[in-house]
Short mmCIF file of C-alpha atoms in Angstrom, two decimals:
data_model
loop_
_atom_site.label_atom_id
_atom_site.label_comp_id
_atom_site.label_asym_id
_atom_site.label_seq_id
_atom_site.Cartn_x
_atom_site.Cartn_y
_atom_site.Cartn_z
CA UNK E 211 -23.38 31.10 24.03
CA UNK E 212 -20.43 32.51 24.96
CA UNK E 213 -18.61 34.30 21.79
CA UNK E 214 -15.32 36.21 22.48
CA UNK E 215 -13.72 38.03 19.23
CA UNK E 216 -11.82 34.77 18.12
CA UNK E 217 -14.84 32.76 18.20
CA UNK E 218 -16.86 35.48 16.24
CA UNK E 219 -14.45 35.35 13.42
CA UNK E 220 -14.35 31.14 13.53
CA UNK E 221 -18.34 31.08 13.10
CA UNK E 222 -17.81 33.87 10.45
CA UNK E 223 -15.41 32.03 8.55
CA UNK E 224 -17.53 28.70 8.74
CA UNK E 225 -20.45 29.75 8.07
CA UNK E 226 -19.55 33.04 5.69
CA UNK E 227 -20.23 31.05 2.23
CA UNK E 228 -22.68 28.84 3.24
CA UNK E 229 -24.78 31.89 4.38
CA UNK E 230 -23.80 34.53 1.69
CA UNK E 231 -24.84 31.48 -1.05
CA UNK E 232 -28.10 30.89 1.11
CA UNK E 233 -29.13 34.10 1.28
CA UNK E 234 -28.42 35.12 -2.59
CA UNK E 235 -31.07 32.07 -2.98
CA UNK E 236 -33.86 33.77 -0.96
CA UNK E 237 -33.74 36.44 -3.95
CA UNK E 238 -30.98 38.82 -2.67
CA UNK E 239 -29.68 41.14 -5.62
CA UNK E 240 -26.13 40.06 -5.89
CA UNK E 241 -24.36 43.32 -4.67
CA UNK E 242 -26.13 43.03 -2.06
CA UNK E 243 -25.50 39.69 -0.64
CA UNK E 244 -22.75 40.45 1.58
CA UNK E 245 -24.46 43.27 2.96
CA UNK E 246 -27.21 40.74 4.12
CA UNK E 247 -24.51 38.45 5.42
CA UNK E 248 -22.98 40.84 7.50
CA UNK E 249 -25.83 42.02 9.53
CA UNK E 250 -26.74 38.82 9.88
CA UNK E 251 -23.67 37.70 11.89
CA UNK E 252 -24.11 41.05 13.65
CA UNK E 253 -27.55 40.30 14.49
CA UNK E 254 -25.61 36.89 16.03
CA UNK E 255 -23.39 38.71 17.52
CA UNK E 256 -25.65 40.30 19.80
CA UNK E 257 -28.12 37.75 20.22
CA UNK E 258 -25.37 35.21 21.40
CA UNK E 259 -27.46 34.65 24.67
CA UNK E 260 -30.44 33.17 22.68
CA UNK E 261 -28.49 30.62 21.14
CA UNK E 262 -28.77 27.36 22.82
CA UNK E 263 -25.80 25.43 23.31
CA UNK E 264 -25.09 22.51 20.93
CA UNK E 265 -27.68 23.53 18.74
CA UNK E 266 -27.12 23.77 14.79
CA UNK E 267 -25.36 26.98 14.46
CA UNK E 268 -25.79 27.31 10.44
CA UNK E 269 -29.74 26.71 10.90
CA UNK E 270 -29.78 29.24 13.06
CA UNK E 271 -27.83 31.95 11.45
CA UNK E 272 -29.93 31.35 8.38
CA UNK E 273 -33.09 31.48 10.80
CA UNK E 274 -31.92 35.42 11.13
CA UNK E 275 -31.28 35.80 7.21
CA UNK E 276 -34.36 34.81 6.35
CA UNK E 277 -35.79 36.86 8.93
CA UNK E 278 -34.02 39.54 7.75
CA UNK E 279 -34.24 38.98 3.84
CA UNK E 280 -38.65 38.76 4.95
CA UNK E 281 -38.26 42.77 6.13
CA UNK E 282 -36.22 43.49 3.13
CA UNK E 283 -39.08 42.01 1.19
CA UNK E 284 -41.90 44.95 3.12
CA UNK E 285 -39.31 47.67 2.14
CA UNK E 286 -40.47 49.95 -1.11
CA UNK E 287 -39.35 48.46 -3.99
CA UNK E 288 -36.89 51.07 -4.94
CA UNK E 289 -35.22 50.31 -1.23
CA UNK E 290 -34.86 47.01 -1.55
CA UNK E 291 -31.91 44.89 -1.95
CA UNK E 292 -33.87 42.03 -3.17
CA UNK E 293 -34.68 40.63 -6.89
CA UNK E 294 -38.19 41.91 -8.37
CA UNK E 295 -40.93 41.28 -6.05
CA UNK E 296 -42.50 38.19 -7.51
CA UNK E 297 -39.13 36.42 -8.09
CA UNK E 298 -38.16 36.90 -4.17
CA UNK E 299 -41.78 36.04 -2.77
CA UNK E 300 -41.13 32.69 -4.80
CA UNK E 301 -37.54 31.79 -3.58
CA UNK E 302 -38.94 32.95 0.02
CA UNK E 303 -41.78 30.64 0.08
CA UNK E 304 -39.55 27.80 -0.65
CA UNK E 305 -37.00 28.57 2.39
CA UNK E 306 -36.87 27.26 5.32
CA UNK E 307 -33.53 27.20 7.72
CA UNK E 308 -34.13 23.70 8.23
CA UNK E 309 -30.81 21.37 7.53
CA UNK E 310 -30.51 22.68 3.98
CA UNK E 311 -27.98 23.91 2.66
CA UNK E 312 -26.03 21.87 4.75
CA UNK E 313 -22.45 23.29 6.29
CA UNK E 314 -20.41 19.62 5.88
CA UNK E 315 -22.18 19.20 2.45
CA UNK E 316 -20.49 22.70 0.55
CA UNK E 317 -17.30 21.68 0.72
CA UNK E 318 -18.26 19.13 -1.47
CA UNK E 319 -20.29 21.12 -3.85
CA UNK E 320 -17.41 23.81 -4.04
CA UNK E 321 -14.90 21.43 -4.73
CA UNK E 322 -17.52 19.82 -7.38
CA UNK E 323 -17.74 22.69 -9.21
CA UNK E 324 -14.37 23.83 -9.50
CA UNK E 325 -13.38 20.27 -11.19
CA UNK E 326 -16.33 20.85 -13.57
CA UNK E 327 -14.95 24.54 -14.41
CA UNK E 328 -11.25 23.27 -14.70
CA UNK E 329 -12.71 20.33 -17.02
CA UNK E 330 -14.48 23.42 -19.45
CA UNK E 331 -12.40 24.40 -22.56
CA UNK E 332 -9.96 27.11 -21.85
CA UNK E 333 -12.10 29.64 -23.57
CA UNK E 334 -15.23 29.21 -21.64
CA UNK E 335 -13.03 29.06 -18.16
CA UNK E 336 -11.71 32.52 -19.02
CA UNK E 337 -15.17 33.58 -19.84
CA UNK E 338 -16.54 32.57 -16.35
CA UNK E 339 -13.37 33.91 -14.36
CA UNK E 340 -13.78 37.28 -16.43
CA UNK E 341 -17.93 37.28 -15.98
CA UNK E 342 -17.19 36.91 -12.02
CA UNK E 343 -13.94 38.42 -11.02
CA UNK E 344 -14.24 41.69 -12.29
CA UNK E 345 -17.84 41.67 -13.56
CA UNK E 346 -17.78 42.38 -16.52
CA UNK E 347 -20.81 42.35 -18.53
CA UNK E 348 -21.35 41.01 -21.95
CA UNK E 349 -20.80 44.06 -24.50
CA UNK E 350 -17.18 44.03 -22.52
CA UNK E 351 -15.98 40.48 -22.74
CA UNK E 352 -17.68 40.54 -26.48
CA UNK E 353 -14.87 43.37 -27.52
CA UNK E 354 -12.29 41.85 -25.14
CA UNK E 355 -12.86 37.52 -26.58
CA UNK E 356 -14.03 38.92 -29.89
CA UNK E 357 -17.80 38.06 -29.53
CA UNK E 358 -20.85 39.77 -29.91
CA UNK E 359 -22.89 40.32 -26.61
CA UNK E 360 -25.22 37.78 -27.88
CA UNK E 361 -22.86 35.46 -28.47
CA UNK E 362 -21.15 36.12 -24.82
CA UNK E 363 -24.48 35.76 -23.07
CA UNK E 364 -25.46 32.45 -24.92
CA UNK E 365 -22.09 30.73 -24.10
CA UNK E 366 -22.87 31.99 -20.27
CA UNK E 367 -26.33 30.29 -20.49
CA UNK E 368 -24.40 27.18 -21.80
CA UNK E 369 -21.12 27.03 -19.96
CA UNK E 370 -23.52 27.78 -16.76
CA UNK E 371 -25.98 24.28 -17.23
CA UNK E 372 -22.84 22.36 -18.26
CA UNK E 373 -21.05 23.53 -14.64
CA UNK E 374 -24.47 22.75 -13.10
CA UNK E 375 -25.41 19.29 -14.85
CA UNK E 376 -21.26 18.31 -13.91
CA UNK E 377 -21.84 19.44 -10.09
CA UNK E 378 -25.11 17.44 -9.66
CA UNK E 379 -23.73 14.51 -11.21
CA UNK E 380 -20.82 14.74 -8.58
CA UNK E 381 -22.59 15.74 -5.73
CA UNK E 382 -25.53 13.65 -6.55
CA UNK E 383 -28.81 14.89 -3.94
CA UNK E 384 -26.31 16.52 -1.14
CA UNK E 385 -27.42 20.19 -1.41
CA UNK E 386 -30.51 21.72 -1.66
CA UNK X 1188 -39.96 20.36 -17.16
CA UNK X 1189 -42.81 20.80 -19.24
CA UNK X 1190 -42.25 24.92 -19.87
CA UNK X 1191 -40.07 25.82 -22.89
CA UNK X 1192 -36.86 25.46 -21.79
CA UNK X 1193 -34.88 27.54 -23.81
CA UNK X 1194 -37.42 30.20 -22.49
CA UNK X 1195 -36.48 29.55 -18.98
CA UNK X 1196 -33.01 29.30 -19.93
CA UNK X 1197 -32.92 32.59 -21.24
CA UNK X 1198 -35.13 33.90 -18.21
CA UNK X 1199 -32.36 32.96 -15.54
CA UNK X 1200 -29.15 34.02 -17.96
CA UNK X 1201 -30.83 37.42 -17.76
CA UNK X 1202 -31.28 37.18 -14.61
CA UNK X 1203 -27.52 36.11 -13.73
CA UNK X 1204 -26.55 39.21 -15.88
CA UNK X 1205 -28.34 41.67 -13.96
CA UNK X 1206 -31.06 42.45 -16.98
CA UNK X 1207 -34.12 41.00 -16.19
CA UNK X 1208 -37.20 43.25 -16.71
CA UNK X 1209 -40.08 43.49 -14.54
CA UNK X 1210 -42.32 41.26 -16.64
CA UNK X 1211 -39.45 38.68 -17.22
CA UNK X 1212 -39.25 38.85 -13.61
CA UNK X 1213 -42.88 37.65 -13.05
CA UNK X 1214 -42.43 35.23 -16.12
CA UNK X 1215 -40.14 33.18 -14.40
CA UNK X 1216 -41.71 33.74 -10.91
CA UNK X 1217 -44.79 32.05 -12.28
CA UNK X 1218 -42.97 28.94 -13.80
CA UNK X 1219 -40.94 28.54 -10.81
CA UNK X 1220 -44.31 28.91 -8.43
CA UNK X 1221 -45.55 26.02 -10.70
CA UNK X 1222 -43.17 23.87 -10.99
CA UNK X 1223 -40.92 22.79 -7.77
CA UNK X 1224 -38.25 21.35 -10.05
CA UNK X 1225 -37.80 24.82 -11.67
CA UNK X 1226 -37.60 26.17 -8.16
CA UNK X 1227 -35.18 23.50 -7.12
CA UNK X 1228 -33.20 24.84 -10.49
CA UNK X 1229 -32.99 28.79 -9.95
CA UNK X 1230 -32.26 28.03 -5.81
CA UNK X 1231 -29.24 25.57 -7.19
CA UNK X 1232 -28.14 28.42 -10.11
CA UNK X 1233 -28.53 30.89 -7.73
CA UNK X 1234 -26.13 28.98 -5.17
CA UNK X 1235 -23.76 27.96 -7.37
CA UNK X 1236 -22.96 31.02 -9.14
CA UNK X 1237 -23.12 32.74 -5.49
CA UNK X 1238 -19.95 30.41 -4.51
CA UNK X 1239 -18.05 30.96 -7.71
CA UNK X 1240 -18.59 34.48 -7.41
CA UNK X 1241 -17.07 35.02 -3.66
CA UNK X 1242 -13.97 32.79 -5.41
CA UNK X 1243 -13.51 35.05 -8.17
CA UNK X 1244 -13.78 38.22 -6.81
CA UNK X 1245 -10.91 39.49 -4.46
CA UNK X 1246 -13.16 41.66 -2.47
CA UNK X 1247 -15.25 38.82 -2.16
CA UNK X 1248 -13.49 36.61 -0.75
CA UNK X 1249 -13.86 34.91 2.83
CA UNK X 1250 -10.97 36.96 4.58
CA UNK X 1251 -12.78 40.68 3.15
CA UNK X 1252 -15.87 39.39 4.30
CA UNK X 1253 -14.38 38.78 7.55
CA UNK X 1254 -12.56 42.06 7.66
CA UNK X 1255 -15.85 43.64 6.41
CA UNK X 1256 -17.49 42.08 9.38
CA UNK X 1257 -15.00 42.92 12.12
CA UNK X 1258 -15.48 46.74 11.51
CA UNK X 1259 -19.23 47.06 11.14
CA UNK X 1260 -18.78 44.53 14.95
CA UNK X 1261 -16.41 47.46 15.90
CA UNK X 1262 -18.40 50.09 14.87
CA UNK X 1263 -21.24 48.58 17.17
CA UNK X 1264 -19.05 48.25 19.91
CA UNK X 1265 -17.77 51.80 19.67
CA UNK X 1266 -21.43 53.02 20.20
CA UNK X 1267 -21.80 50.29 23.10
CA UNK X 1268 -18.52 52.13 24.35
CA UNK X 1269 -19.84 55.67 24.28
CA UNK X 1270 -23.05 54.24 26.05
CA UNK X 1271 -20.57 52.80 29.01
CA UNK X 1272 -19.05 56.55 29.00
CA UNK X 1273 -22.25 58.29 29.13
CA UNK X 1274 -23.41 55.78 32.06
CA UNK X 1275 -20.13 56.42 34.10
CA UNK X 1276 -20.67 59.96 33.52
CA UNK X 1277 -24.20 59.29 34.57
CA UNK X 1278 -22.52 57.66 37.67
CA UNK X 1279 -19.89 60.06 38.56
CA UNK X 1280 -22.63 62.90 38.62
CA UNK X 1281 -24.75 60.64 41.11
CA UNK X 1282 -22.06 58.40 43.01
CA UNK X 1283 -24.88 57.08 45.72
CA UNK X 1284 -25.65 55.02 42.42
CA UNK X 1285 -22.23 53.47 42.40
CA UNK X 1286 -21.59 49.68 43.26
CA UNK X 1287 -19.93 49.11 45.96
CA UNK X 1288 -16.16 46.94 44.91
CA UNK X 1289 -16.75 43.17 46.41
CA UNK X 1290 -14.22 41.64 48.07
CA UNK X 1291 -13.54 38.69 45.51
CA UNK X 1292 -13.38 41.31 42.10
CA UNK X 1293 -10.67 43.48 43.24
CA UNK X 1294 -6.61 42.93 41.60
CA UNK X 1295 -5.31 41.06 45.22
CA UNK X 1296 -8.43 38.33 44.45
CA UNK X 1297 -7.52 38.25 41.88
CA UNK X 1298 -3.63 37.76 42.14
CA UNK X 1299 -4.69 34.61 44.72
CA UNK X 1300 -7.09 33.24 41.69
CA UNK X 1301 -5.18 33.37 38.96
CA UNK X 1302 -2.53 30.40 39.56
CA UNK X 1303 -5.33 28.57 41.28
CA UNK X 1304 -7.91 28.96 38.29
CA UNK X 1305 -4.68 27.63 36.02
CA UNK X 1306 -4.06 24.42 37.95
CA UNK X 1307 -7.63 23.62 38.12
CA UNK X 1308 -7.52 24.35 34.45
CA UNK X 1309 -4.39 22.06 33.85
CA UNK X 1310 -5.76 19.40 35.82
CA UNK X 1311 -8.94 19.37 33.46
CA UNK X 1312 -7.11 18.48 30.67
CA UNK X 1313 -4.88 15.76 32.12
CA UNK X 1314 -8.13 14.17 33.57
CA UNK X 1315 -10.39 14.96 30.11
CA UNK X 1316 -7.75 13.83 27.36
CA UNK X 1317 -8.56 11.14 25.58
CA UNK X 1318 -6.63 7.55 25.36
CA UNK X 1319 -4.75 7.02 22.26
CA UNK X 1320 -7.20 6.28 19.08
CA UNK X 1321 -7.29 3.36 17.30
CA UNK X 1322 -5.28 3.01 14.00
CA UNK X 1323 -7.35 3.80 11.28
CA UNK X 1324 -6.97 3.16 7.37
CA UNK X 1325 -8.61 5.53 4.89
CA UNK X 1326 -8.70 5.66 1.43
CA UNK X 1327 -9.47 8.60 -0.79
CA UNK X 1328 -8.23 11.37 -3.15
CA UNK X 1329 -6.09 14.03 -1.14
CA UNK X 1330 -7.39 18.07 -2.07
CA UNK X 1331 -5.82 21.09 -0.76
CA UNK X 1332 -8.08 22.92 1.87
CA UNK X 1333 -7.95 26.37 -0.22
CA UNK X 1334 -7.28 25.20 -3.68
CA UNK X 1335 -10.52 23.12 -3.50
CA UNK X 1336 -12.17 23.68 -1.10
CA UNK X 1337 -11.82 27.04 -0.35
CA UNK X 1338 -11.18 27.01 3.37
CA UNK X 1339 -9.02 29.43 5.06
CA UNK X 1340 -5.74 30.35 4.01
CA UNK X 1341 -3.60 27.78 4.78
CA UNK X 1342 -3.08 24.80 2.73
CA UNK X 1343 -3.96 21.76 4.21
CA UNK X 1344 -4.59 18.55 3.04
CA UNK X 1345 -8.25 17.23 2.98
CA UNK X 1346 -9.45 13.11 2.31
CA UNK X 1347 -12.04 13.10 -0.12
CA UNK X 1348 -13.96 9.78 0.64
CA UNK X 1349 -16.35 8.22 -1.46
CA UNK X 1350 -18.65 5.39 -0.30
CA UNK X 1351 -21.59 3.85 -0.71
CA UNK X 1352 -22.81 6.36 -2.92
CA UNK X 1353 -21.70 9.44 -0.27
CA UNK X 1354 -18.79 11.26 0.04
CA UNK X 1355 -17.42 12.47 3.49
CA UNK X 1356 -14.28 14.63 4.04
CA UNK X 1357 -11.67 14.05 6.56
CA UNK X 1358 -9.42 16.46 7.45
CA UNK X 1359 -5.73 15.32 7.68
CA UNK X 1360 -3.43 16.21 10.35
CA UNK X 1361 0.90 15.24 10.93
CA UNK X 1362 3.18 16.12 12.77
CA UNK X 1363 5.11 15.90 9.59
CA UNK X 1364 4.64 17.74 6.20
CA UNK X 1365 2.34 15.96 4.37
CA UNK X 1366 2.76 17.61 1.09
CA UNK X 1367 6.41 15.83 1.24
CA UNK X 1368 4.32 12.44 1.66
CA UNK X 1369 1.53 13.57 -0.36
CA UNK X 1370 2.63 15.14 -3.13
CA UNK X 1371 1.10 18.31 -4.52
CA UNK X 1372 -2.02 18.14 -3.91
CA UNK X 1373 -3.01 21.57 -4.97
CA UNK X 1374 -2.94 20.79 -8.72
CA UNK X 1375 -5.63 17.73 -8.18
CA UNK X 1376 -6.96 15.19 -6.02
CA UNK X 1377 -4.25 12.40 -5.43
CA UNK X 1378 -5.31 8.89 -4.46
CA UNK X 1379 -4.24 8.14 -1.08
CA UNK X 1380 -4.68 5.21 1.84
CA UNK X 1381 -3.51 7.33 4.89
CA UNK X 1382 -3.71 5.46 8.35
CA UNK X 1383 -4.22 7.64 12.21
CA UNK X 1384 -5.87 7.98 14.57
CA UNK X 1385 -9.78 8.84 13.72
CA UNK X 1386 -11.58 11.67 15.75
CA UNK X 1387 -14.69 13.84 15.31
CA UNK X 1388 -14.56 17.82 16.22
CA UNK X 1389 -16.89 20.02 16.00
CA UNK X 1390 -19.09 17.77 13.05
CA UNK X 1391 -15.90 17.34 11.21
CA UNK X 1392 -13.92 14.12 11.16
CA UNK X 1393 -10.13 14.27 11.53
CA UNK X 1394 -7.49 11.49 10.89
CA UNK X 1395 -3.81 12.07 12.70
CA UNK X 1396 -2.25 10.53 10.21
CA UNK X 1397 0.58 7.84 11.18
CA UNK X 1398 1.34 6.50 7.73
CA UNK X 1399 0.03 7.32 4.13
CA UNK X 1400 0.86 5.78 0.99
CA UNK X 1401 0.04 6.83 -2.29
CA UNK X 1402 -1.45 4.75 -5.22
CA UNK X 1403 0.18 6.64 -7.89
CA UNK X 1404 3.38 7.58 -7.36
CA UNK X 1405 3.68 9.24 -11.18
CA UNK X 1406 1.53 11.87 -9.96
CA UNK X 1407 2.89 15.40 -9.26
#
């Protein structure tokens, strides 16, 4: 494969979600994530020649993830960017860059979800935007919404299954 | 599921805020090693929240990623640059090891190639472009390419199609602007039959759109 500096930054921006949310489900730590995307399309980048033309892109790029999220996994814990041992070795086991998730399928499931946040009280929108956008943790958003923390990370736990329960029943079987 | 649920529950919100222990940790390891629709579960959480995350946070998004990619690529390159250096230095100190210039690489080659390679190029085209398509008519709700979906920067208009129990997108293309036709499809999907020409590119399908006409015309 041929891959100038324009066509780097087209497979990056195709591919950039879909691989950042598969990798966070191999049992990347969350800061992390983009880290592990990045090398990934660097590892691309430079094995461009390997890829055989008209072959699935996305299934390969996670092919590298995964094979890069497996020697995160043999790193000393405290090195790591991965989720607690056991946790990762489960979501690992369960991956495989097969079809899934599949590039012409997130659209869908991104567009899903944001209906099922816009259709969430105003309240519990705010929460999620504040949770996400400028991570704030619990004890914060309890002073800022007048909460406790307990009562913040409940209404996460809720807000978070509604979202999810909305998406599938949009989306149906289409992602992974 | 036939763990406690609110266990699990509370297992994977503390894991979303960053505060799971060690031992929670391998608590919810083991009930998602035994039970696949657990697994299926935390992959889908872990997904989802993954994609609102990169919306929500503006050094997350897709065009910082990108940037973020382009130096670390640069970086690389730099390095492959001071290896080219240190081999022409390498070269210069031996110049037996040298390569000779060929004939066909040097600028008057490539002075005679240039306008030949660009009529052979424009001559491609006129023999590989396609007949006109046949008029299509779809029906579906119009979204906005970064409002909804997320896509780039520029707002486009996307056909949401359900059928059959599936939903495709088609990308929408005019020579005119469709928001005009469409209306503003950034607030919310807007039910539209839009007619074109159909083609596929690169997995995605794409209607040039001749006519559309909207089914509500009361929305915004």
């Amino acid at each position: 494969m041929t891959l100038d500096d324009s066509d780097f930054d087209a497979l990056v921006r195709e591919h950039q979600a879909g691989l950042r949310a598969w990798i966070r489900a191999l049992g990347a730590q969350d800061a992390w994530v983009d880290d592990l995307a990045q090398e990934a399309f660097l590892v691309a980048h430079r094995r461009r020649a390997e890829f055989v033309e008209g072959g699935n892109v996305g299934a390969w790029l996670r092919g590298i993830a995964r094979h890069l999220v497996m020697n995160e996994r043999r790193k000393d814990a405290r090195r790591s960017r991965l989720l607690h041992a056991s946790l990762a070795d489960v979501l690992l086991d369960d991956a495989t860059p097969g079809p899934a998730p599949r590039e012409a399928d997130l659209p869908l499931v991104v567009a899903a979800m944001n209906e099922c946040v816009a259709g969430l009280p105003e309240r519990s929108r705010e929460l999620l935007r504040r949770r996400y956008a400028g991570e704030e943790n619990a004890s914060t958003l309890a002073r800022a919404l007048d909460m406790t923390a307990q009562a913040v990370r409940q209404t996460l736990v809720r807000v978070r299954a509604t979202v999810k329960a909305c998406v599938e029943g949009k989306v149906g079987e289409v992602w992974p | 599921m036939s763990a406690d649920p609110t266990r699990y529950d509370a297992l994977v919100g503390a894991l979303h805020e960053g505060s799971l222990t060690a031992a929670e940790a391998d608590e919810l390891a083991a009930l998602a090693r035994a039970q696949p629709e657990l697994r299926r579960d935390l992959r889908r959480q872990l997904v989802l929240w993954e994609l609102w995350a990169q919306q929500q946070a503006p050094e997350r998004s897709a065009g910082s990623f990108l940037a973020a990619c382009r130096t670390r690529l640069r970086a690389e390159a730099e390095g492959e640059g001071e290896t080219f250096l240190a081999a022409l230095h390498e070269r210069q100190a031996h110049p037996a090891l040298t390569p000779r210039r060929r004939w066909w690489t040097g600028p008057r080659a490539l002075a005679w190639a240039a306008p030949l390679l660009a009529a052979a190029v424009v001559i491609a085209f006129w023999i590989a472009a396609p007949g006109p398509a046949q008029a299509t008519t779809l029906t579906g709700e119009a979204i906005c390419t970064v409002c909804m979906l997320q896509e780039g920067h520029e707002h486009h208009p996307v056909l949401r199609i359900q059928e059959g129990g599936t939903t495709r997108l088609c990308y929408l293309e005019s020579d005119h602007p469709l928001h005009l036709e469409i209306g503003n499809y950034c607030t919310g999907p807007i039910q539209v039959d839009a007619t074109g020409g159909l083609r596929s590119e690169h997995g995605r399908l794409i209607l040039a759109v001749k006519a559309l006409a909207r089914h509500d015309t009361t929305a915004p």
